PDB file of N, CA, C and O in Angstrom:
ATOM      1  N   UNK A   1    -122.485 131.833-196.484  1.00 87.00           N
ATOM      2  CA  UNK A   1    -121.069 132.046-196.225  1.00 87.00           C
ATOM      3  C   UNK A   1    -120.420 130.857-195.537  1.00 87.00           C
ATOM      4  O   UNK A   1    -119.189 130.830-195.507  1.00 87.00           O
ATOM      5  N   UNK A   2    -120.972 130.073-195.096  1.00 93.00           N
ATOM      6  CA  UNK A   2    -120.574 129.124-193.996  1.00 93.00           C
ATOM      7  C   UNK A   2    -120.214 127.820-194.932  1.00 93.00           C
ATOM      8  O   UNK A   2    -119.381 126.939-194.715  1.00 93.00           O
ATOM      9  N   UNK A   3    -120.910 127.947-195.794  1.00 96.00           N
ATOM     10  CA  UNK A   3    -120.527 126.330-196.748  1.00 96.00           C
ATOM     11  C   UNK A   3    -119.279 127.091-197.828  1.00 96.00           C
ATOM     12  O   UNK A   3    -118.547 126.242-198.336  1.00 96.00           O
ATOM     13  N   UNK A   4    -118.917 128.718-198.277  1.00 96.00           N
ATOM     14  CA  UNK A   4    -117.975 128.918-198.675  1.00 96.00           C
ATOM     15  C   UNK A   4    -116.803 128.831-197.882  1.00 96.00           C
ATOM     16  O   UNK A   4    -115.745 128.827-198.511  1.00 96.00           O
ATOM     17  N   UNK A   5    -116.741 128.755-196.563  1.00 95.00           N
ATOM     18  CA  UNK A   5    -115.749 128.551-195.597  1.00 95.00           C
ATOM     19  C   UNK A   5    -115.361 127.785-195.781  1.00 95.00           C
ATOM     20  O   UNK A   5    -114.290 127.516-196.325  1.00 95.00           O
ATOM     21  N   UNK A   6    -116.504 126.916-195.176  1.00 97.00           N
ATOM     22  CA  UNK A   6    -115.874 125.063-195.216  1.00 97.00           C
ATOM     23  C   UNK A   6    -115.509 124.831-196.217  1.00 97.00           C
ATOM     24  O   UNK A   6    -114.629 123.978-196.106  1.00 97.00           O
ATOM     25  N   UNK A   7    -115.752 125.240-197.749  1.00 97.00           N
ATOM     26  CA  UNK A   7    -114.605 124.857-198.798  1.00 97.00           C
ATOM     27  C   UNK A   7    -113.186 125.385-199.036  1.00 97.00           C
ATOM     28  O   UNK A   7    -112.325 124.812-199.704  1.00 97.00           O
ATOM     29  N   UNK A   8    -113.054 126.623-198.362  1.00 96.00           N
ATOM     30  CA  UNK A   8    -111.960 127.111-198.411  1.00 96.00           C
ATOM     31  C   UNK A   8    -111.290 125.989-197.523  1.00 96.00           C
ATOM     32  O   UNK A   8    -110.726 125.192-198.272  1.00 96.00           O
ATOM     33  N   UNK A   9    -111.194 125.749-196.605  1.00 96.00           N
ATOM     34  CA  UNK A   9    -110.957 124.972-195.453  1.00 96.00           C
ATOM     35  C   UNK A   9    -110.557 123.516-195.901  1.00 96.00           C
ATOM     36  O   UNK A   9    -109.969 122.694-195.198  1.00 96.00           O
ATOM     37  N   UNK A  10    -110.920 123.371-197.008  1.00 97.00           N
ATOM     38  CA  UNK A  10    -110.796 121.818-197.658  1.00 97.00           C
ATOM     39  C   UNK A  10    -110.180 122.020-198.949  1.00 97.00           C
ATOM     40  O   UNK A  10    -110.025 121.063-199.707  1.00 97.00           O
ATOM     41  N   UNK A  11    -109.707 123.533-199.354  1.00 97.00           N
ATOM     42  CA  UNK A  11    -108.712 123.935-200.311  1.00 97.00           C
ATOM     43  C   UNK A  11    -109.801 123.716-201.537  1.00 97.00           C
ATOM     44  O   UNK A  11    -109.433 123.196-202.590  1.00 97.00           O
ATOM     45  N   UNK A  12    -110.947 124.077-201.365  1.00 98.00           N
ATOM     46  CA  UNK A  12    -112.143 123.955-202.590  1.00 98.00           C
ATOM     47  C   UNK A  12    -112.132 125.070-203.529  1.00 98.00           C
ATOM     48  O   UNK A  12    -112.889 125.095-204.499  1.00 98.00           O
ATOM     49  N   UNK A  13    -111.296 125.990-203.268  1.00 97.00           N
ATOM     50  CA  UNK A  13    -111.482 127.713-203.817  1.00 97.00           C
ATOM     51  C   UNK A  13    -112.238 127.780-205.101  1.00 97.00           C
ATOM     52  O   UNK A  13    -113.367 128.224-204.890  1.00 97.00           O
ATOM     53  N   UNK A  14    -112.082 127.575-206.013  1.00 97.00           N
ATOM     54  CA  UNK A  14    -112.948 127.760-207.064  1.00 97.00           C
ATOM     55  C   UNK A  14    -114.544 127.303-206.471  1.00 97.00           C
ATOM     56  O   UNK A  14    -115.519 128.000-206.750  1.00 97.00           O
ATOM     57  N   UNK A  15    -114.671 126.002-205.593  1.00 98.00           N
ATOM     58  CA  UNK A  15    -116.833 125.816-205.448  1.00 98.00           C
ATOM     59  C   UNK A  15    -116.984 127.121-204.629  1.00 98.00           C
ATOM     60  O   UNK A  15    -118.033 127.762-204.570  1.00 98.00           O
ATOM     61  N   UNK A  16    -115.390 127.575-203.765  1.00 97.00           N
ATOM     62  CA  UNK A  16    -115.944 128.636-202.284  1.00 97.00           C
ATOM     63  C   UNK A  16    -116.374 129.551-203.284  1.00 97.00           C
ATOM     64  O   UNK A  16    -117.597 129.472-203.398  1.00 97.00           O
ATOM     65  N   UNK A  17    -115.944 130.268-203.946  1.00 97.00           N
ATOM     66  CA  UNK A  17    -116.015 131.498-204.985  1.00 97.00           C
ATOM     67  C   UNK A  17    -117.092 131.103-205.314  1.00 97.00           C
ATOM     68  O   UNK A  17    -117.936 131.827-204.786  1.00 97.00           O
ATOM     69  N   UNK A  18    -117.675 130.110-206.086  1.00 97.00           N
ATOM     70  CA  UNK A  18    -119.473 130.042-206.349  1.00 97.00           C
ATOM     71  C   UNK A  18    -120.124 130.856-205.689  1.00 97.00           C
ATOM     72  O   UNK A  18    -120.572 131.997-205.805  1.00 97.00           O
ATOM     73  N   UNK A  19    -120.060 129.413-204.410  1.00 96.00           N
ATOM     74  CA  UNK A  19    -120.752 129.910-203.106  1.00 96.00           C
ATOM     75  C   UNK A  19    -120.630 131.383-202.380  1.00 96.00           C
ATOM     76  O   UNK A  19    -121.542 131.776-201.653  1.00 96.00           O
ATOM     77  N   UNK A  20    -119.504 132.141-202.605  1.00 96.00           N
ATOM     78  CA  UNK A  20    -119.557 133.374-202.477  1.00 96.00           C
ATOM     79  C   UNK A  20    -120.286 134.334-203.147  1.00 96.00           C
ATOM     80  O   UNK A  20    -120.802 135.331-202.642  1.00 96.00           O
ATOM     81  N   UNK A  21    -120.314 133.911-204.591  1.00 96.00           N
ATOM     82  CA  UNK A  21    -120.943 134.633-205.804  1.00 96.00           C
ATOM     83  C   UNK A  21    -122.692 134.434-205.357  1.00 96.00           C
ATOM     84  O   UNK A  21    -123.471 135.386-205.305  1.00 96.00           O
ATOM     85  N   UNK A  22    -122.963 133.403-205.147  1.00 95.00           N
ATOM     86  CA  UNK A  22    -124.558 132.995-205.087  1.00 95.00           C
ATOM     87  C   UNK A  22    -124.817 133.912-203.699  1.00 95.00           C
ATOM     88  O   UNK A  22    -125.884 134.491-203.495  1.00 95.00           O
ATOM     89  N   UNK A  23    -123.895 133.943-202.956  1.00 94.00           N
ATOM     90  CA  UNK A  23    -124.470 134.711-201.228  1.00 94.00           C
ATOM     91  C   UNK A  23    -124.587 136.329-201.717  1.00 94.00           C
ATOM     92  O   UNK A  23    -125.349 137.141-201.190  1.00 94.00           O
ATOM     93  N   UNK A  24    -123.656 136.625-202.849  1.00 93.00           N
ATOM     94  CA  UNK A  24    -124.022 137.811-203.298  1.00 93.00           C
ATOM     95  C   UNK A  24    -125.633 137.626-204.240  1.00 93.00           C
ATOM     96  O   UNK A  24    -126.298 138.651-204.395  1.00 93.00           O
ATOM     97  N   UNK A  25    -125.900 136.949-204.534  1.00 92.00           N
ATOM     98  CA  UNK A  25    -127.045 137.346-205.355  1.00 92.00           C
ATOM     99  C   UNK A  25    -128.095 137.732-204.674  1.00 92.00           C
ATOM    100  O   UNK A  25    -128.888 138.599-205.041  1.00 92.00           O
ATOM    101  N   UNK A  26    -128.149 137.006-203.499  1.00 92.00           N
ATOM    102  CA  UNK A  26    -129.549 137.192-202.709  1.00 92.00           C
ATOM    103  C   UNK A  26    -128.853 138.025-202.311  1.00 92.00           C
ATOM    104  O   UNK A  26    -128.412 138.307-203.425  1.00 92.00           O
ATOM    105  N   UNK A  27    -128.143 138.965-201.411  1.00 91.00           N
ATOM    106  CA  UNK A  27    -128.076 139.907-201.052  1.00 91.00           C
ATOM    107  C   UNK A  27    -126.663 140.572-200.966  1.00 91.00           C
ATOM    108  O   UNK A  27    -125.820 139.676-200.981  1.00 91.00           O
ATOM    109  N   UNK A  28    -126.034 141.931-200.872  1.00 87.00           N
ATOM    110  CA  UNK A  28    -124.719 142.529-201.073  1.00 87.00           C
ATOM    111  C   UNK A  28    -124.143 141.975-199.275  1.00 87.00           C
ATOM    112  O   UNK A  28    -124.671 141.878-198.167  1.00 87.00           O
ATOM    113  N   UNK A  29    -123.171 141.800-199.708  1.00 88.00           N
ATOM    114  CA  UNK A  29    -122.568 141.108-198.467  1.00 88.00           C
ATOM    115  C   UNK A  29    -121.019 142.160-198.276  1.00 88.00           C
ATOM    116  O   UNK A  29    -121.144 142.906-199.247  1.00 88.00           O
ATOM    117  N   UNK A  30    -120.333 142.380-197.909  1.00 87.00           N
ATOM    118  CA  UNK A  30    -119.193 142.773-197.522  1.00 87.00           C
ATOM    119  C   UNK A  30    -118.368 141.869-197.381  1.00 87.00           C
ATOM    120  O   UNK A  30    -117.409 142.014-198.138  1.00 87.00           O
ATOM    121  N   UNK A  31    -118.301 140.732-196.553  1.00 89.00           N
ATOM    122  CA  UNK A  31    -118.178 139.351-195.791  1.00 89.00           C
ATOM    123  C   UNK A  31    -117.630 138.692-197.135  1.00 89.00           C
ATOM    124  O   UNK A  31    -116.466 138.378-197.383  1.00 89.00           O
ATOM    125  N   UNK A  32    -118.466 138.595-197.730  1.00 94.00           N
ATOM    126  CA  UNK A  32    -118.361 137.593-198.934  1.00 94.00           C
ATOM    127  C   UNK A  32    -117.452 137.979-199.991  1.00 94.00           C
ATOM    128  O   UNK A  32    -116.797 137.257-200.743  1.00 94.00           O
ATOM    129  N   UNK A  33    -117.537 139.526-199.907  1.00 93.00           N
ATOM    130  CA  UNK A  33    -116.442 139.871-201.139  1.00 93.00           C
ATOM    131  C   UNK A  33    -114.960 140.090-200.887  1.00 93.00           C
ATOM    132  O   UNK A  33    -113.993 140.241-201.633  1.00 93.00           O
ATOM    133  N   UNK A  34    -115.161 140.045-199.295  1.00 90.00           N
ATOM    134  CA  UNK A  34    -113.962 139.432-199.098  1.00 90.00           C
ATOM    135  C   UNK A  34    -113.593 138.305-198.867  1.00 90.00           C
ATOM    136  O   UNK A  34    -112.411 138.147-198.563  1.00 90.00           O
ATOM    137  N   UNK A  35    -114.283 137.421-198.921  1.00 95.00           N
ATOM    138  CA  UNK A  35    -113.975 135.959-199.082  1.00 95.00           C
ATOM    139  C   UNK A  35    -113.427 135.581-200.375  1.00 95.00           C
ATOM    140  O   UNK A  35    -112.622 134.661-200.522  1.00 95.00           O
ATOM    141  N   UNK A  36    -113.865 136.285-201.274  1.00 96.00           N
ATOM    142  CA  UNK A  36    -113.987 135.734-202.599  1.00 96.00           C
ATOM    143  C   UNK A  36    -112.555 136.446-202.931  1.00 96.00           C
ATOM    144  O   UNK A  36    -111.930 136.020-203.902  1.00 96.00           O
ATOM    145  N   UNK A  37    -111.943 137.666-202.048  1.00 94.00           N
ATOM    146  CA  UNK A  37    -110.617 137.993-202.607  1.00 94.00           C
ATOM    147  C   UNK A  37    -109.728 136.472-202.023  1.00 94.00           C
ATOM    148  O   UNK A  37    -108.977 135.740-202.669  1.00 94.00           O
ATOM    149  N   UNK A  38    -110.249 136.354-200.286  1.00 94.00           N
ATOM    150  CA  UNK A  38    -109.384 135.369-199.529  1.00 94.00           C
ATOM    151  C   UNK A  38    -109.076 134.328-200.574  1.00 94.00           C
ATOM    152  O   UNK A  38    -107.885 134.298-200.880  1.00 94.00           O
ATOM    153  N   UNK A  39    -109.931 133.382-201.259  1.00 97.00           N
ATOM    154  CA  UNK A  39    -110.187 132.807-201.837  1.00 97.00           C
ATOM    155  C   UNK A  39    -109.293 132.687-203.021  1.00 97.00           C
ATOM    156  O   UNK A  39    -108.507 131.746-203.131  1.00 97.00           O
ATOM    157  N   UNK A  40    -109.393 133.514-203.797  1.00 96.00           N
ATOM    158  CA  UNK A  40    -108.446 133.794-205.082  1.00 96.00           C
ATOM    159  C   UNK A  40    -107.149 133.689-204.524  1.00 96.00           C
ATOM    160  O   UNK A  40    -106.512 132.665-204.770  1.00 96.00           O
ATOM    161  N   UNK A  41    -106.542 134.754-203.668  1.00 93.00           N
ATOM    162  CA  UNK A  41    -105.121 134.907-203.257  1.00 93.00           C
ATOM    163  C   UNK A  41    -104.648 133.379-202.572  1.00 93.00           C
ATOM    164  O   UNK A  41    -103.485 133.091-202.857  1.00 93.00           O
ATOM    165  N   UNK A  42    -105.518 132.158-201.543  1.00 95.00           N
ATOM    166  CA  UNK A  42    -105.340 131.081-201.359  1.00 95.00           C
ATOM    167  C   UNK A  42    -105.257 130.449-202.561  1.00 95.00           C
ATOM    168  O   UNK A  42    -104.566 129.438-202.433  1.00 95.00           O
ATOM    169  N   UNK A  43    -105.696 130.610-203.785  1.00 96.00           N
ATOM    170  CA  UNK A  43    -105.961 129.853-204.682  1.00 96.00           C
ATOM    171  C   UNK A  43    -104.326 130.154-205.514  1.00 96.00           C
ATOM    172  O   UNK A  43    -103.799 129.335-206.268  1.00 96.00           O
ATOM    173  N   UNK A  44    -103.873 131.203-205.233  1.00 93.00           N
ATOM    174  CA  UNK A  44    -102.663 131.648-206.172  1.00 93.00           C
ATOM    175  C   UNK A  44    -103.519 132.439-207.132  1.00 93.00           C
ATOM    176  O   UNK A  44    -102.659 132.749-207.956  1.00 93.00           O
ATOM    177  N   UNK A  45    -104.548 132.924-207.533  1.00 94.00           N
ATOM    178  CA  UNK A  45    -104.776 133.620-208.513  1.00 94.00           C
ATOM    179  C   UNK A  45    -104.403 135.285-207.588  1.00 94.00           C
ATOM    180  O   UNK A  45    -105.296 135.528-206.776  1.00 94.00           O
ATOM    181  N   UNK A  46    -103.499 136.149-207.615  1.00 90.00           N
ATOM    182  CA  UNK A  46    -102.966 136.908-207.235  1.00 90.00           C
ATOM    183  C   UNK A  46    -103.758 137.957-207.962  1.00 90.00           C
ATOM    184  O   UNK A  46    -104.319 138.819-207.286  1.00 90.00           O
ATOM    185  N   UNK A  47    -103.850 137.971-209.139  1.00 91.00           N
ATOM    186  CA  UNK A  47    -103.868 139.482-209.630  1.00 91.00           C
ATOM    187  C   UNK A  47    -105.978 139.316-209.462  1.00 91.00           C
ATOM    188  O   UNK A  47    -106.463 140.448-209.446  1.00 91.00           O
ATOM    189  N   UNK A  48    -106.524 138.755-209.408  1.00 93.00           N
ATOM    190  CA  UNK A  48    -108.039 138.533-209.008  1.00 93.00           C
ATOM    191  C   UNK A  48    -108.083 138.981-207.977  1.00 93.00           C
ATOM    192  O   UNK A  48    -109.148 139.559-207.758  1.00 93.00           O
ATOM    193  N   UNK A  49    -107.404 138.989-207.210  1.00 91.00           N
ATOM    194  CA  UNK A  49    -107.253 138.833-205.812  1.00 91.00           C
ATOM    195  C   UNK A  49    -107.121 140.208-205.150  1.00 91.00           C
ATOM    196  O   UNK A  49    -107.831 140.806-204.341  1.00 91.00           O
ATOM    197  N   UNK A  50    -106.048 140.486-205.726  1.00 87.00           N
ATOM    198  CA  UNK A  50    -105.919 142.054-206.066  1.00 87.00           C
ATOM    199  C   UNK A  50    -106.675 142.943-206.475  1.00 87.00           C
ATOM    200  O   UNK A  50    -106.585 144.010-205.868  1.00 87.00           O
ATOM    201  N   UNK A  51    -107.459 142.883-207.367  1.00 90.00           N
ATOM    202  CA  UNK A  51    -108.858 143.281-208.094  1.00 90.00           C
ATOM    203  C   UNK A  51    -109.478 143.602-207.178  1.00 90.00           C
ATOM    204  O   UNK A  51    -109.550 144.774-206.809  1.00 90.00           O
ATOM    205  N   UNK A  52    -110.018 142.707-206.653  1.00 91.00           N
ATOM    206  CA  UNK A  52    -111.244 142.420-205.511  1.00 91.00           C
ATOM    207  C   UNK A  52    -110.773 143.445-204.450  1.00 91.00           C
ATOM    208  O   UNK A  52    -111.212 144.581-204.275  1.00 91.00           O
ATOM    209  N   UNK A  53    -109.544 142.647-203.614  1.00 84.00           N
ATOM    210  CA  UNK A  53    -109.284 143.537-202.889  1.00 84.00           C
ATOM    211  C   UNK A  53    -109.140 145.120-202.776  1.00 84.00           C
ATOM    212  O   UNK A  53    -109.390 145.692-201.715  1.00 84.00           O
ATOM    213  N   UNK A  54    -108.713 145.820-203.950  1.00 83.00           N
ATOM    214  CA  UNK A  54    -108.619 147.096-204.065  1.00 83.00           C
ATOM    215  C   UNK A  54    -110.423 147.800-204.476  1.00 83.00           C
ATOM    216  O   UNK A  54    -111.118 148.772-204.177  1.00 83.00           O
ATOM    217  N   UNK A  55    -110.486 146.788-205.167  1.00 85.00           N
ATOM    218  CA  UNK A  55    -112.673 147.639-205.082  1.00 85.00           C
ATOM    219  C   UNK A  55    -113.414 147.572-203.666  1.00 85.00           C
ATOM    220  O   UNK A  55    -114.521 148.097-203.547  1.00 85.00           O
ATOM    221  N   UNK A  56    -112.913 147.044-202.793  1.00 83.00           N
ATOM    222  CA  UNK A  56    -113.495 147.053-201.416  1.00 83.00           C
ATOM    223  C   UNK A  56    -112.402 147.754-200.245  1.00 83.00           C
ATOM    224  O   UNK A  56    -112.666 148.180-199.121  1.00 83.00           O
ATOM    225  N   UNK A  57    -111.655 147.720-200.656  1.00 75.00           N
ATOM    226  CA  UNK A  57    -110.969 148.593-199.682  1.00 75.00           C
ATOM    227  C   UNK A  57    -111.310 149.705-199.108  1.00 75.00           C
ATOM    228  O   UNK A  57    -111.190 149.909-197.900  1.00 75.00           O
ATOM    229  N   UNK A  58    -111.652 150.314-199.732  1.00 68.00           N
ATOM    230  CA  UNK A  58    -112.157 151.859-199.485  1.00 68.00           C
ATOM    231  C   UNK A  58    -113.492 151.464-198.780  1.00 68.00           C
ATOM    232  O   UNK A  58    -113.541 152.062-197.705  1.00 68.00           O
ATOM    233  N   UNK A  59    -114.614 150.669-198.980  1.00 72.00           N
ATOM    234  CA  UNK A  59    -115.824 150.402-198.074  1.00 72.00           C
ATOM    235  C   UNK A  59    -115.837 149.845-196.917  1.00 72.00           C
ATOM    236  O   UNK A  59    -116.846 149.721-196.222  1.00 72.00           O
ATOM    237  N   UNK A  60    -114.390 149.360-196.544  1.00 70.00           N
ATOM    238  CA  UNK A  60    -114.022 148.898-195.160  1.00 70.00           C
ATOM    239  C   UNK A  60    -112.995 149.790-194.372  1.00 70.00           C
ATOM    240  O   UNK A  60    -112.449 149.541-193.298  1.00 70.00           O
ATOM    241  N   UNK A  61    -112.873 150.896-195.182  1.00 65.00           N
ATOM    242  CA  UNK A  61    -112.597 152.434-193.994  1.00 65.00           C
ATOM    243  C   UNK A  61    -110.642 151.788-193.964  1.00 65.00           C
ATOM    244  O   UNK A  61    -109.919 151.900-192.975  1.00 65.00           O
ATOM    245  N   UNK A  62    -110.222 151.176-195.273  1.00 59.00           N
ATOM    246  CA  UNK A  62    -108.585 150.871-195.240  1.00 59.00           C
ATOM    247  C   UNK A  62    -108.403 149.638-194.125  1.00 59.00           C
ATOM    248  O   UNK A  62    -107.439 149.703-193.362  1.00 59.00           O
ATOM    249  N   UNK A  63    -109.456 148.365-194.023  1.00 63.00           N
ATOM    250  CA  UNK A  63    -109.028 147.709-193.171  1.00 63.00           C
ATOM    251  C   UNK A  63    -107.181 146.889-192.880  1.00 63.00           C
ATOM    252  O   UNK A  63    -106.310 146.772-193.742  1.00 63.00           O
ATOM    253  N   UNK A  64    -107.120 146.576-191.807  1.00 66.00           N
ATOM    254  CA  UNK A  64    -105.384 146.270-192.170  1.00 66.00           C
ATOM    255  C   UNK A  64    -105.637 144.769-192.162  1.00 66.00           C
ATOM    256  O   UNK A  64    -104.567 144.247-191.849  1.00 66.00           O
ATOM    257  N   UNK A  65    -106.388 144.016-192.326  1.00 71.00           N
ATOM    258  CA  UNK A  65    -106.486 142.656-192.616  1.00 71.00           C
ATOM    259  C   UNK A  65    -106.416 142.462-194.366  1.00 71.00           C
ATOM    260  O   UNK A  65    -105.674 141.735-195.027  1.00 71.00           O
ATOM    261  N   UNK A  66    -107.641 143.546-194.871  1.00 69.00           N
ATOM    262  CA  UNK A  66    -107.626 143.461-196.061  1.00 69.00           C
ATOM    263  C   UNK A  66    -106.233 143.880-196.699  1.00 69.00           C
ATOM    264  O   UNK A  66    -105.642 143.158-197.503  1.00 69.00           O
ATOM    265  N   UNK A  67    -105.829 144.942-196.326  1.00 70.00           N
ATOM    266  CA  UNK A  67    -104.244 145.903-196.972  1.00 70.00           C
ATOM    267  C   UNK A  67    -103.416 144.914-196.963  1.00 70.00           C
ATOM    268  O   UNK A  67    -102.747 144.748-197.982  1.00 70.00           O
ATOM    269  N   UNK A  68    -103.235 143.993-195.820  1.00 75.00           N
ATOM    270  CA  UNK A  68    -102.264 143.096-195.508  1.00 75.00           C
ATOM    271  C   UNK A  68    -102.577 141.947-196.776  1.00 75.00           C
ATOM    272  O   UNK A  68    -101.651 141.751-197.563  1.00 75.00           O
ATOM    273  N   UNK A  69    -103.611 141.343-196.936  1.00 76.00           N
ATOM    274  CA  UNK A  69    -103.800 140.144-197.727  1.00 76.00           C
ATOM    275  C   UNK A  69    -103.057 141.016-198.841  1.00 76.00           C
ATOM    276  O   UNK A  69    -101.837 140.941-198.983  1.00 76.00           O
ATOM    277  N   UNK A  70    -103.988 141.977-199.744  1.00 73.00           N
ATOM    278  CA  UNK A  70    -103.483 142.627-200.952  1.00 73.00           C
ATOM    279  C   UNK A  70    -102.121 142.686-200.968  1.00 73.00           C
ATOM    280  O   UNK A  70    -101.643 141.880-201.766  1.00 73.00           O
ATOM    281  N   UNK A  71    -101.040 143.576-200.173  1.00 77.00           N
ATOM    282  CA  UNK A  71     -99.757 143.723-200.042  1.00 77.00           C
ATOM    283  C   UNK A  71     -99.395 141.853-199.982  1.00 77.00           C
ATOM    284  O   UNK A  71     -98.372 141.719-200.654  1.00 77.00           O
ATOM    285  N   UNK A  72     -99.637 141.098-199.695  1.00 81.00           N
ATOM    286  CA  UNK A  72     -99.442 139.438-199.633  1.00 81.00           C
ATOM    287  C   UNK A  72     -99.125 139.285-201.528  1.00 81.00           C
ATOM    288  O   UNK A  72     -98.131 139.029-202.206  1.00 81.00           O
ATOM    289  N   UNK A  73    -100.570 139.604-201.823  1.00 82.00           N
ATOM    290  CA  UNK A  73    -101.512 139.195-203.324  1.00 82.00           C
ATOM    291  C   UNK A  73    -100.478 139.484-204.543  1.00 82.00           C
ATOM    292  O   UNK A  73    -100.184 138.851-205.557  1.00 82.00           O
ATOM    293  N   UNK A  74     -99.878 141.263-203.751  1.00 80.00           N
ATOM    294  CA  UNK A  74     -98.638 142.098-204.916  1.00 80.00           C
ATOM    295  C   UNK A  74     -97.583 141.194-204.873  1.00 80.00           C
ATOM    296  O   UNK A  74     -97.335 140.533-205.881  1.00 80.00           O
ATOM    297  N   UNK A  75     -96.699 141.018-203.512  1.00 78.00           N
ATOM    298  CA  UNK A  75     -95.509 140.549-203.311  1.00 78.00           C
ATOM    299  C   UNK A  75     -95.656 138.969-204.367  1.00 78.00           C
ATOM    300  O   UNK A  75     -94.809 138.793-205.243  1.00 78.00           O
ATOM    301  N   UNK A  76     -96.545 138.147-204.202  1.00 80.00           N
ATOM    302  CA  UNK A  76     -96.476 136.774-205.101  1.00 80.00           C
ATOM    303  C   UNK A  76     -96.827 137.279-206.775  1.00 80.00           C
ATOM    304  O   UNK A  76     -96.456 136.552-207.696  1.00 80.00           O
ATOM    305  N   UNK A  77     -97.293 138.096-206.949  1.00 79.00           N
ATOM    306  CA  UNK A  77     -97.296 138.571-208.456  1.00 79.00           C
ATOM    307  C   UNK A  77     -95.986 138.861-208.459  1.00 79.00           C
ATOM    308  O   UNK A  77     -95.385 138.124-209.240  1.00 79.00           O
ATOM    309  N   UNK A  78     -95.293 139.638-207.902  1.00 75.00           N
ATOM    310  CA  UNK A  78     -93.831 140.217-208.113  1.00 75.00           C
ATOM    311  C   UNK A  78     -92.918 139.145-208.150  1.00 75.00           C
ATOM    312  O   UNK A  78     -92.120 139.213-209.085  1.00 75.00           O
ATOM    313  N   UNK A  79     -92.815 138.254-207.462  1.00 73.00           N
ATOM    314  CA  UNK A  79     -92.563 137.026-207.176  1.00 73.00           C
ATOM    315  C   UNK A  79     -92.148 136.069-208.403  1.00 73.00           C
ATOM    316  O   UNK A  79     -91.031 135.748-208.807  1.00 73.00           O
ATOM    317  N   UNK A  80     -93.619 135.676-208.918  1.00 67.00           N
ATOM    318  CA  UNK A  80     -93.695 135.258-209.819  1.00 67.00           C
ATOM    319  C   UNK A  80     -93.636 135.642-211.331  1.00 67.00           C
ATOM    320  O   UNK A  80     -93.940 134.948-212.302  1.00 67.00           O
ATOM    321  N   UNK A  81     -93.300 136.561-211.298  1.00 59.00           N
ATOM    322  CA  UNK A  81     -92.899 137.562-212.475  1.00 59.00           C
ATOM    323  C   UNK A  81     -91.385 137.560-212.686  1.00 59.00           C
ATOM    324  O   UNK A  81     -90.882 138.273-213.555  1.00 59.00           O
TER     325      UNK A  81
END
């Protein structure tokens, strides 16, 4: 997770998303699949972003970090539409 950071951090989003994807292989992460929404929605891919976010929502008990990004993710789809 720590080398998907540091790419987010350097606006890398597509290597972070790898690196998110590979931290899932060895093991189910929580952490990571929300990185990989952070990731998309930094990236402008909105409706991915969205995706992600709404399949994990419910396993983080409605967090308001996550609700907040998603409600972010809708408003720039709407936006850009």
């Amino acid at each position: 997770l720590i080398k998907g950071k540091a790419l987010i951090n350097i606006e890398k989003y597509d290597e972070a998303i790898d690196e998110f994807v590979n931290s899932l292989a060895l093991e189910e992460n929580l952490d990571a699949k929300v990185a990989i929404g952070d990731a998309n929605r930094l990236n402008e891919d909105y409706e991915d972003a969205i995706d992600i976010y709404e399949k994990i929502i419910d396993l983080i008990n409605n967090n308001v970090s996550i609700c907040h990004n998603n409600v972010i993710s809708i408003f720039f789809i709407n936006k850009i539409k």
